[in-house]
């Protein structure tokens, strides 16, 4: 069983407290050991008891308090980093965090040749301005939340999704070939069409257009082809575009 010693774990607090206190006790015995030969048996027992209890109380209290505060600080920093990287409305990555994660993955892929396929999808909510104008911005926000939740439910654990614009989302699918990417895009498109969205009892079908690019196979130098500069807005013929299947009157 692996013990969690991350900065936010209680395991780290306990481990450092125990080790730090043990070192303090050992140091106290080492320093005081030079006086042990000259002490009477009774004085020796008291000296050893003092060398044990004093560091145990003072050192244990100090290290436990210090590590508790450091754990709180680590949790606060982690929460701040999550807030800074997350879109507050949809709870997916924001544009900056999404771009950073994708670039980091691609950089690793180029240097280590760990993957030879992948895809980037762009999901655009259809007629989002009309939803805002007809139903209000609060309803528009609810629609975006539903779309984001539906997208996340269709993805694998390694996939990355972020909100890159007002009604636009980006999805990075590491290791996915074009056919797999198309299946993911089609699954997202169909699921979003099936979502029930009826603010104030007024049905309002949702739909999205999905476009994207995929890379497959390495460059001549043996590294995966980059996605930089290949991202485009959805258009007919890219994976599957939902514009032809929109409900009448939308």
PDB file of C-alpha atoms in Angstrom:
ATOM      1  CA  UNK A   1       0.000   0.000   0.000  1.00  0.00           C
ATOM      2  CA  UNK A   2       1.417   3.343  -1.071  1.00  0.00           C
ATOM      3  CA  UNK A   3       1.329   6.181   1.456  1.00  0.00           C
ATOM      4  CA  UNK A   4       0.272   9.560   0.122  1.00  0.00           C
ATOM      5  CA  UNK A   5       3.013  12.059   0.979  1.00  0.00           C
ATOM      6  CA  UNK A   6       1.811  14.891  -1.227  1.00  0.00           C
ATOM      7  CA  UNK A   7       1.845  18.418   0.257  1.00  0.00           C
ATOM      8  CA  UNK A   8      -1.930  18.316   0.763  1.00  0.00           C
ATOM      9  CA  UNK A   9      -2.033  14.925   2.515  1.00  0.00           C
ATOM     10  CA  UNK A  10      -2.224  14.079   6.212  1.00  0.00           C
ATOM     11  CA  UNK A  11       0.390  11.391   5.563  1.00  0.00           C
ATOM     12  CA  UNK A  12       3.013  14.071   4.975  1.00  0.00           C
ATOM     13  CA  UNK A  13       2.005  15.904   8.170  1.00  0.00           C
ATOM     14  CA  UNK A  14       2.317  12.715  10.245  1.00  0.00           C
ATOM     15  CA  UNK A  15       5.544  11.535   8.595  1.00  0.00           C
ATOM     16  CA  UNK A  16       7.385  14.835   9.027  1.00  0.00           C
ATOM     17  CA  UNK A  17       6.115  15.216  12.598  1.00  0.00           C
ATOM     18  CA  UNK A  18       7.295  11.727  13.560  1.00  0.00           C
ATOM     19  CA  UNK A  19      10.672  12.015  11.825  1.00  0.00           C
ATOM     20  CA  UNK A  20      11.306  15.544  13.062  1.00  0.00           C
ATOM     21  CA  UNK A  21      10.421  14.648  16.639  1.00  0.00           C
ATOM     22  CA  UNK A  22      12.590  11.518  16.508  1.00  0.00           C
ATOM     23  CA  UNK A  23      15.547  13.581  15.308  1.00  0.00           C
ATOM     24  CA  UNK A  24      15.037  16.071  18.160  1.00  0.00           C
ATOM     25  CA  UNK A  25      14.936  13.215  20.710  1.00  0.00           C
ATOM     26  CA  UNK A  26      18.067  11.638  19.217  1.00  0.00           C
ATOM     27  CA  UNK A  27      19.863  15.000  19.282  1.00  0.00           C
ATOM     28  CA  UNK A  28      18.893  15.551  22.939  1.00  0.00           C
ATOM     29  CA  UNK A  29      20.224  12.133  23.945  1.00  0.00           C
ATOM     30  CA  UNK A  30      23.412  12.682  21.931  1.00  0.00           C
ATOM     31  CA  UNK A  31      24.180  16.030  23.518  1.00  0.00           C
ATOM     32  CA  UNK A  32      23.316  14.865  27.025  1.00  0.00           C
ATOM     33  CA  UNK A  33      25.126  11.539  26.687  1.00  0.00           C
ATOM     34  CA  UNK A  34      28.429  13.175  27.582  1.00  0.00           C
ATOM     35  CA  UNK A  35      27.050  13.842  31.077  1.00  0.00           C
ATOM     36  CA  UNK A  36      25.541  10.395  31.623  1.00  0.00           C
ATOM     37  CA  UNK A  37      28.695   8.696  33.022  1.00  0.00           C
ATOM     38  CA  UNK A  38      28.980  11.262  35.809  1.00  0.00           C
ATOM     39  CA  UNK A  39      25.361  11.024  36.921  1.00  0.00           C
ATOM     40  CA  UNK A  40      23.956   8.902  39.704  1.00  0.00           C
ATOM     41  CA  UNK A  41      21.397   6.219  38.698  1.00  0.00           C
ATOM     42  CA  UNK A  42      18.527   8.396  39.902  1.00  0.00           C
ATOM     43  CA  UNK A  43      19.838  11.496  38.103  1.00  0.00           C
ATOM     44  CA  UNK A  44      20.491   9.410  34.981  1.00  0.00           C
ATOM     45  CA  UNK A  45      16.864   8.247  34.881  1.00  0.00           C
ATOM     46  CA  UNK A  46      15.625  11.815  35.227  1.00  0.00           C
ATOM     47  CA  UNK A  47      18.025  13.034  32.539  1.00  0.00           C
ATOM     48  CA  UNK A  48      16.911  10.318  30.109  1.00  0.00           C
ATOM     49  CA  UNK A  49      13.261  11.001  30.872  1.00  0.00           C
ATOM     50  CA  UNK A  50      13.811  14.708  30.235  1.00  0.00           C
ATOM     51  CA  UNK A  51      15.684  13.983  26.991  1.00  0.00           C
ATOM     52  CA  UNK A  52      12.698  11.916  25.871  1.00  0.00           C
ATOM     53  CA  UNK A  53       9.699  13.931  27.018  1.00  0.00           C
ATOM     54  CA  UNK A  54      10.923  17.488  26.399  1.00  0.00           C
ATOM     55  CA  UNK A  55      11.668  17.007  22.656  1.00  0.00           C
ATOM     56  CA  UNK A  56       8.564  14.828  22.357  1.00  0.00           C
ATOM     57  CA  UNK A  57       6.272  17.565  23.659  1.00  0.00           C
ATOM     58  CA  UNK A  58       8.013  20.605  22.221  1.00  0.00           C
ATOM     59  CA  UNK A  59       9.249  19.067  18.967  1.00  0.00           C
ATOM     60  CA  UNK A  60       6.041  17.139  18.338  1.00  0.00           C
ATOM     61  CA  UNK A  61       3.925  20.240  18.905  1.00  0.00           C
ATOM     62  CA  UNK A  62       6.175  22.394  16.725  1.00  0.00           C
ATOM     63  CA  UNK A  63       6.373  19.991  13.776  1.00  0.00           C
ATOM     64  CA  UNK A  64       2.678  19.096  13.873  1.00  0.00           C
ATOM     65  CA  UNK A  65       1.655  22.771  13.930  1.00  0.00           C
ATOM     66  CA  UNK A  66       4.171  23.680  11.213  1.00  0.00           C
ATOM     67  CA  UNK A  67       3.119  20.861   8.889  1.00  0.00           C
ATOM     68  CA  UNK A  68      -0.576  21.508   9.532  1.00  0.00           C
ATOM     69  CA  UNK A  69      -0.132  25.109   8.423  1.00  0.00           C
ATOM     70  CA  UNK A  70       1.937  24.043   5.426  1.00  0.00           C
ATOM     71  CA  UNK A  71      -0.792  21.597   4.449  1.00  0.00           C
ATOM     72  CA  UNK A  72      -3.384  24.376   4.647  1.00  0.00           C
ATOM     73  CA  UNK A  73      -1.165  26.563   2.479  1.00  0.00           C
ATOM     74  CA  UNK A  74      -0.702  23.764  -0.074  1.00  0.00           C
ATOM     75  CA  UNK A  75      -4.468  23.192  -0.222  1.00  0.00           C
ATOM     76  CA  UNK A  76      -5.073  26.916  -0.699  1.00  0.00           C
ATOM     77  CA  UNK A  77      -2.481  27.061  -3.487  1.00  0.00           C
ATOM     78  CA  UNK A  78      -4.004  24.017  -5.152  1.00  0.00           C
ATOM     79  CA  UNK A  79      -7.484  25.537  -4.973  1.00  0.00           C
ATOM     80  CA  UNK A  80      -6.183  28.804  -6.405  1.00  0.00           C
ATOM     81  CA  UNK A  81      -4.513  26.972  -9.282  1.00  0.00           C
ATOM     82  CA  UNK A  82      -7.748  25.111  -9.990  1.00  0.00           C
ATOM     83  CA  UNK A  83      -9.736  28.351  -9.949  1.00  0.00           C
ATOM     84  CA  UNK A  84      -7.167  30.018 -12.217  1.00  0.00           C
ATOM     85  CA  UNK A  85      -7.315  27.136 -14.707  1.00  0.00           C
ATOM     86  CA  UNK A  86     -11.090  26.564 -14.683  1.00  0.00           C
ATOM     87  CA  UNK A  87     -13.867  28.368 -16.484  1.00  0.00           C
ATOM     88  CA  UNK A  88     -16.113  29.552 -13.664  1.00  0.00           C
ATOM     89  CA  UNK A  89     -19.350  28.944 -15.576  1.00  0.00           C
ATOM     90  CA  UNK A  90     -18.871  25.515 -17.141  1.00  0.00           C
ATOM     91  CA  UNK A  91     -16.240  23.993 -14.784  1.00  0.00           C
ATOM     92  CA  UNK A  92     -14.022  22.922 -17.711  1.00  0.00           C
ATOM     93  CA  UNK A  93     -10.551  24.286 -18.412  1.00  0.00           C
ATOM     94  CA  UNK A  94     -10.360  27.876 -19.554  1.00  0.00           C
ATOM     95  CA  UNK A  95      -8.621  28.835 -22.792  1.00  0.00           C
ATOM     96  CA  UNK A  96      -5.222  29.473 -21.244  1.00  0.00           C
ATOM     97  CA  UNK A  97      -5.125  26.266 -19.222  1.00  0.00           C
ATOM     98  CA  UNK A  98      -6.389  24.196 -22.162  1.00  0.00           C
ATOM     99  CA  UNK A  99      -3.736  25.579 -24.502  1.00  0.00           C
ATOM    100  CA  UNK A 100      -1.003  25.014 -21.917  1.00  0.00           C
ATOM    101  CA  UNK A 101      -2.009  21.376 -21.338  1.00  0.00           C
ATOM    102  CA  UNK A 102      -2.249  20.581 -25.041  1.00  0.00           C
ATOM    103  CA  UNK A 103       1.083  22.231 -25.785  1.00  0.00           C
ATOM    104  CA  UNK A 104       2.722  20.367 -22.896  1.00  0.00           C
ATOM    105  CA  UNK A 105       1.345  17.057 -24.194  1.00  0.00           C
ATOM    106  CA  UNK A 106       2.487  17.747 -27.749  1.00  0.00           C
ATOM    107  CA  UNK A 107       5.920  18.836 -26.582  1.00  0.00           C
ATOM    108  CA  UNK A 108       6.303  15.572 -24.685  1.00  0.00           C
ATOM    109  CA  UNK A 109       5.079  13.649 -27.709  1.00  0.00           C
ATOM    110  CA  UNK A 110       7.604  15.375 -29.971  1.00  0.00           C
ATOM    111  CA  UNK A 111      10.526  14.764 -27.637  1.00  0.00           C
ATOM    112  CA  UNK A 112       9.704  11.184 -26.620  1.00  0.00           C
ATOM    113  CA  UNK A 113       7.587   9.919 -29.526  1.00  0.00           C
ATOM    114  CA  UNK A 114       5.029   8.594 -27.039  1.00  0.00           C
ATOM    115  CA  UNK A 115       2.061   8.937 -29.361  1.00  0.00           C
ATOM    116  CA  UNK A 116       1.589   8.868 -33.105  1.00  0.00           C
ATOM    117  CA  UNK A 117      -2.024  10.022 -33.354  1.00  0.00           C
ATOM    118  CA  UNK A 118      -4.402  12.550 -31.885  1.00  0.00           C
ATOM    119  CA  UNK A 119      -7.162  14.990 -32.710  1.00  0.00           C
ATOM    120  CA  UNK A 120      -8.463  18.410 -31.805  1.00  0.00           C
ATOM    121  CA  UNK A 121     -12.211  19.101 -32.007  1.00  0.00           C
ATOM    122  CA  UNK A 122     -13.931  22.475 -31.944  1.00  0.00           C
ATOM    123  CA  UNK A 123     -17.526  22.438 -30.655  1.00  0.00           C
ATOM    124  CA  UNK A 124     -19.686  25.474 -31.448  1.00  0.00           C
ATOM    125  CA  UNK A 125     -23.149  25.903 -29.898  1.00  0.00           C
ATOM    126  CA  UNK A 126     -25.652  26.646 -32.672  1.00  0.00           C
ATOM    127  CA  UNK A 127     -27.629  29.896 -32.573  1.00  0.00           C
ATOM    128  CA  UNK A 128     -26.391  30.709 -29.088  1.00  0.00           C
ATOM    129  CA  UNK A 129     -27.038  34.420 -29.583  1.00  0.00           C
ATOM    130  CA  UNK A 130     -30.655  33.634 -30.378  1.00  0.00           C
ATOM    131  CA  UNK A 131     -30.984  31.719 -27.088  1.00  0.00           C
ATOM    132  CA  UNK A 132     -29.578  34.687 -25.205  1.00  0.00           C
ATOM    133  CA  UNK A 133     -31.841  37.154 -26.988  1.00  0.00           C
ATOM    134  CA  UNK A 134     -35.029  35.089 -26.658  1.00  0.00           C
ATOM    135  CA  UNK A 135     -34.597  33.549 -23.219  1.00  0.00           C
ATOM    136  CA  UNK A 136     -32.063  35.746 -21.481  1.00  0.00           C
ATOM    137  CA  UNK A 137     -28.427  35.357 -20.519  1.00  0.00           C
ATOM    138  CA  UNK A 138     -29.210  33.193 -17.488  1.00  0.00           C
ATOM    139  CA  UNK A 139     -30.788  30.601 -19.767  1.00  0.00           C
ATOM    140  CA  UNK A 140     -27.828  30.914 -22.110  1.00  0.00           C
ATOM    141  CA  UNK A 141     -25.523  30.161 -19.191  1.00  0.00           C
ATOM    142  CA  UNK A 142     -27.595  27.089 -18.306  1.00  0.00           C
ATOM    143  CA  UNK A 143     -27.361  25.903 -21.912  1.00  0.00           C
ATOM    144  CA  UNK A 144     -23.574  26.216 -21.850  1.00  0.00           C
ATOM    145  CA  UNK A 145     -23.414  24.255 -18.598  1.00  0.00           C
ATOM    146  CA  UNK A 146     -25.505  21.458 -20.096  1.00  0.00           C
ATOM    147  CA  UNK A 147     -23.342  21.355 -23.211  1.00  0.00           C
ATOM    148  CA  UNK A 148     -20.154  21.221 -21.127  1.00  0.00           C
ATOM    149  CA  UNK A 149     -21.523  18.452 -18.904  1.00  0.00           C
ATOM    150  CA  UNK A 150     -22.608  16.442 -21.929  1.00  0.00           C
ATOM    151  CA  UNK A 151     -19.200  16.813 -23.563  1.00  0.00           C
ATOM    152  CA  UNK A 152     -17.363  15.680 -20.420  1.00  0.00           C
ATOM    153  CA  UNK A 153     -19.633  12.647 -20.096  1.00  0.00           C
ATOM    154  CA  UNK A 154     -18.575  11.432 -23.558  1.00  0.00           C
ATOM    155  CA  UNK A 155     -14.823  11.707 -23.051  1.00  0.00           C
ATOM    156  CA  UNK A 156     -12.149   9.322 -21.825  1.00  0.00           C
ATOM    157  CA  UNK A 157     -10.016   9.979 -18.784  1.00  0.00           C
ATOM    158  CA  UNK A 158      -7.039  11.292 -20.781  1.00  0.00           C
ATOM    159  CA  UNK A 159      -9.078  13.637 -22.986  1.00  0.00           C
ATOM    160  CA  UNK A 160      -8.947  17.381 -22.340  1.00  0.00           C
ATOM    161  CA  UNK A 161     -11.830  19.812 -22.776  1.00  0.00           C
ATOM    162  CA  UNK A 162     -11.812  23.571 -22.413  1.00  0.00           C
ATOM    163  CA  UNK A 163     -13.985  26.573 -23.129  1.00  0.00           C
ATOM    164  CA  UNK A 164     -12.106  28.741 -25.615  1.00  0.00           C
ATOM    165  CA  UNK A 165     -14.766  31.321 -26.431  1.00  0.00           C
ATOM    166  CA  UNK A 166     -18.249  32.484 -25.573  1.00  0.00           C
ATOM    167  CA  UNK A 167     -20.017  29.422 -26.959  1.00  0.00           C
ATOM    168  CA  UNK A 168     -17.029  27.470 -28.238  1.00  0.00           C
ATOM    169  CA  UNK A 169     -15.364  24.468 -26.646  1.00  0.00           C
ATOM    170  CA  UNK A 170     -12.196  22.649 -27.660  1.00  0.00           C
ATOM    171  CA  UNK A 171     -11.471  18.962 -27.088  1.00  0.00           C
ATOM    172  CA  UNK A 172      -8.076  17.306 -27.385  1.00  0.00           C
ATOM    173  CA  UNK A 173      -8.121  13.537 -27.940  1.00  0.00           C
ATOM    174  CA  UNK A 174      -4.622  12.100 -27.448  1.00  0.00           C
ATOM    175  CA  UNK A 175      -4.002   8.884 -29.327  1.00  0.00           C
ATOM    176  CA  UNK A 176      -7.263   9.052 -31.302  1.00  0.00           C
ATOM    177  CA  UNK A 177      -7.179   8.326 -35.021  1.00  0.00           C
ATOM    178  CA  UNK A 178      -9.560  10.074 -37.457  1.00  0.00           C
ATOM    179  CA  UNK A 179     -12.244   7.369 -37.228  1.00  0.00           C
ATOM    180  CA  UNK A 180     -12.205   7.406 -33.438  1.00  0.00           C
ATOM    181  CA  UNK A 181     -12.325  11.199 -33.464  1.00  0.00           C
ATOM    182  CA  UNK A 182     -15.334  11.127 -35.739  1.00  0.00           C
ATOM    183  CA  UNK A 183     -17.105   8.699 -33.401  1.00  0.00           C
ATOM    184  CA  UNK A 184     -16.433  10.954 -30.417  1.00  0.00           C
ATOM    185  CA  UNK A 185     -17.651  14.012 -32.316  1.00  0.00           C
ATOM    186  CA  UNK A 186     -20.770  12.213 -33.496  1.00  0.00           C
ATOM    187  CA  UNK A 187     -21.484  10.913 -30.005  1.00  0.00           C
ATOM    188  CA  UNK A 188     -21.229  14.405 -28.546  1.00  0.00           C
ATOM    189  CA  UNK A 189     -23.423  15.865 -31.262  1.00  0.00           C
ATOM    190  CA  UNK A 190     -26.131  13.240 -30.759  1.00  0.00           C
ATOM    191  CA  UNK A 191     -26.087  13.448 -26.964  1.00  0.00           C
ATOM    192  CA  UNK A 192     -26.430  17.216 -26.986  1.00  0.00           C
ATOM    193  CA  UNK A 193     -29.428  16.952 -29.324  1.00  0.00           C
ATOM    194  CA  UNK A 194     -31.017  14.559 -26.821  1.00  0.00           C
ATOM    195  CA  UNK A 195     -30.508  16.882 -23.834  1.00  0.00           C
ATOM    196  CA  UNK A 196     -33.750  18.225 -22.385  1.00  0.00           C
ATOM    197  CA  UNK A 197     -33.487  21.993 -22.073  1.00  0.00           C
ATOM    198  CA  UNK A 198     -36.753  23.709 -21.202  1.00  0.00           C
ATOM    199  CA  UNK A 199     -36.212  26.903 -19.199  1.00  0.00           C
ATOM    200  CA  UNK A 200     -39.464  28.074 -17.595  1.00  0.00           C
ATOM    201  CA  UNK A 201     -41.232  25.162 -19.273  1.00  0.00           C
ATOM    202  CA  UNK A 202     -40.384  26.342 -22.779  1.00  0.00           C
ATOM    203  CA  UNK A 203     -38.630  23.573 -24.765  1.00  0.00           C
ATOM    204  CA  UNK A 204     -35.494  24.799 -26.500  1.00  0.00           C
ATOM    205  CA  UNK A 205     -33.606  22.055 -28.368  1.00  0.00           C
ATOM    206  CA  UNK A 206     -29.847  22.380 -28.279  1.00  0.00           C
ATOM    207  CA  UNK A 207     -27.471  21.491 -31.090  1.00  0.00           C
ATOM    208  CA  UNK A 208     -23.821  21.978 -31.904  1.00  0.00           C
ATOM    209  CA  UNK A 209     -21.533  22.057 -34.899  1.00  0.00           C
ATOM    210  CA  UNK A 210     -18.280  20.161 -34.558  1.00  0.00           C
ATOM    211  CA  UNK A 211     -15.158  20.527 -36.620  1.00  0.00           C
ATOM    212  CA  UNK A 212     -11.587  19.487 -36.062  1.00  0.00           C
ATOM    213  CA  UNK A 213      -8.268  18.199 -37.258  1.00  0.00           C
ATOM    214  CA  UNK A 214      -6.413  14.964 -36.631  1.00  0.00           C
ATOM    215  CA  UNK A 215      -2.808  13.900 -37.004  1.00  0.00           C
ATOM    216  CA  UNK A 216      -1.676  10.358 -37.596  1.00  0.00           C
ATOM    217  CA  UNK A 217       1.853   9.089 -37.968  1.00  0.00           C
ATOM    218  CA  UNK A 218       5.158  10.822 -37.299  1.00  0.00           C
ATOM    219  CA  UNK A 219       6.979  13.437 -39.329  1.00  0.00           C
ATOM    220  CA  UNK A 220      10.022  12.347 -41.365  1.00  0.00           C
ATOM    221  CA  UNK A 221      12.175  13.037 -38.308  1.00  0.00           C
ATOM    222  CA  UNK A 222      10.138  10.479 -36.339  1.00  0.00           C
ATOM    223  CA  UNK A 223       8.182  12.986 -34.262  1.00  0.00           C
ATOM    224  CA  UNK A 224       4.374  13.357 -34.241  1.00  0.00           C
ATOM    225  CA  UNK A 225       2.989  16.044 -36.494  1.00  0.00           C
ATOM    226  CA  UNK A 226       2.023  19.199 -34.571  1.00  0.00           C
ATOM    227  CA  UNK A 227      -1.469  20.638 -34.361  1.00  0.00           C
ATOM    228  CA  UNK A 228      -0.316  24.239 -34.136  1.00  0.00           C
ATOM    229  CA  UNK A 229      -1.871  26.449 -36.781  1.00  0.00           C
ATOM    230  CA  UNK A 230      -4.376  23.803 -37.909  1.00  0.00           C
ATOM    231  CA  UNK A 231      -7.347  24.723 -35.718  1.00  0.00           C
ATOM    232  CA  UNK A 232     -10.308  25.986 -37.703  1.00  0.00           C
ATOM    233  CA  UNK A 233     -13.889  26.914 -36.970  1.00  0.00           C
ATOM    234  CA  UNK A 234     -16.419  24.145 -37.713  1.00  0.00           C
ATOM    235  CA  UNK A 235     -17.485  23.931 -41.323  1.00  0.00           C
ATOM    236  CA  UNK A 236     -19.383  21.384 -43.437  1.00  0.00           C
ATOM    237  CA  UNK A 237     -17.382  18.262 -44.119  1.00  0.00           C
ATOM    238  CA  UNK A 238     -15.296  18.355 -40.966  1.00  0.00           C
ATOM    239  CA  UNK A 239     -16.252  15.200 -39.034  1.00  0.00           C
ATOM    240  CA  UNK A 240     -19.988  15.991 -38.981  1.00  0.00           C
ATOM    241  CA  UNK A 241     -21.706  19.328 -39.089  1.00  0.00           C
ATOM    242  CA  UNK A 242     -25.114  19.613 -37.483  1.00  0.00           C
ATOM    243  CA  UNK A 243     -26.298  22.659 -39.445  1.00  0.00           C
ATOM    244  CA  UNK A 244     -28.282  20.603 -41.949  1.00  0.00           C
ATOM    245  CA  UNK A 245     -30.110  18.809 -39.135  1.00  0.00           C
ATOM    246  CA  UNK A 246     -31.225  21.797 -37.075  1.00  0.00           C
ATOM    247  CA  UNK A 247     -34.892  21.935 -36.125  1.00  0.00           C
ATOM    248  CA  UNK A 248     -36.982  24.222 -38.267  1.00  0.00           C
ATOM    249  CA  UNK A 249     -37.338  27.722 -36.911  1.00  0.00           C
ATOM    250  CA  UNK A 250     -34.063  27.658 -34.999  1.00  0.00           C
TER     251      UNK A 250
END
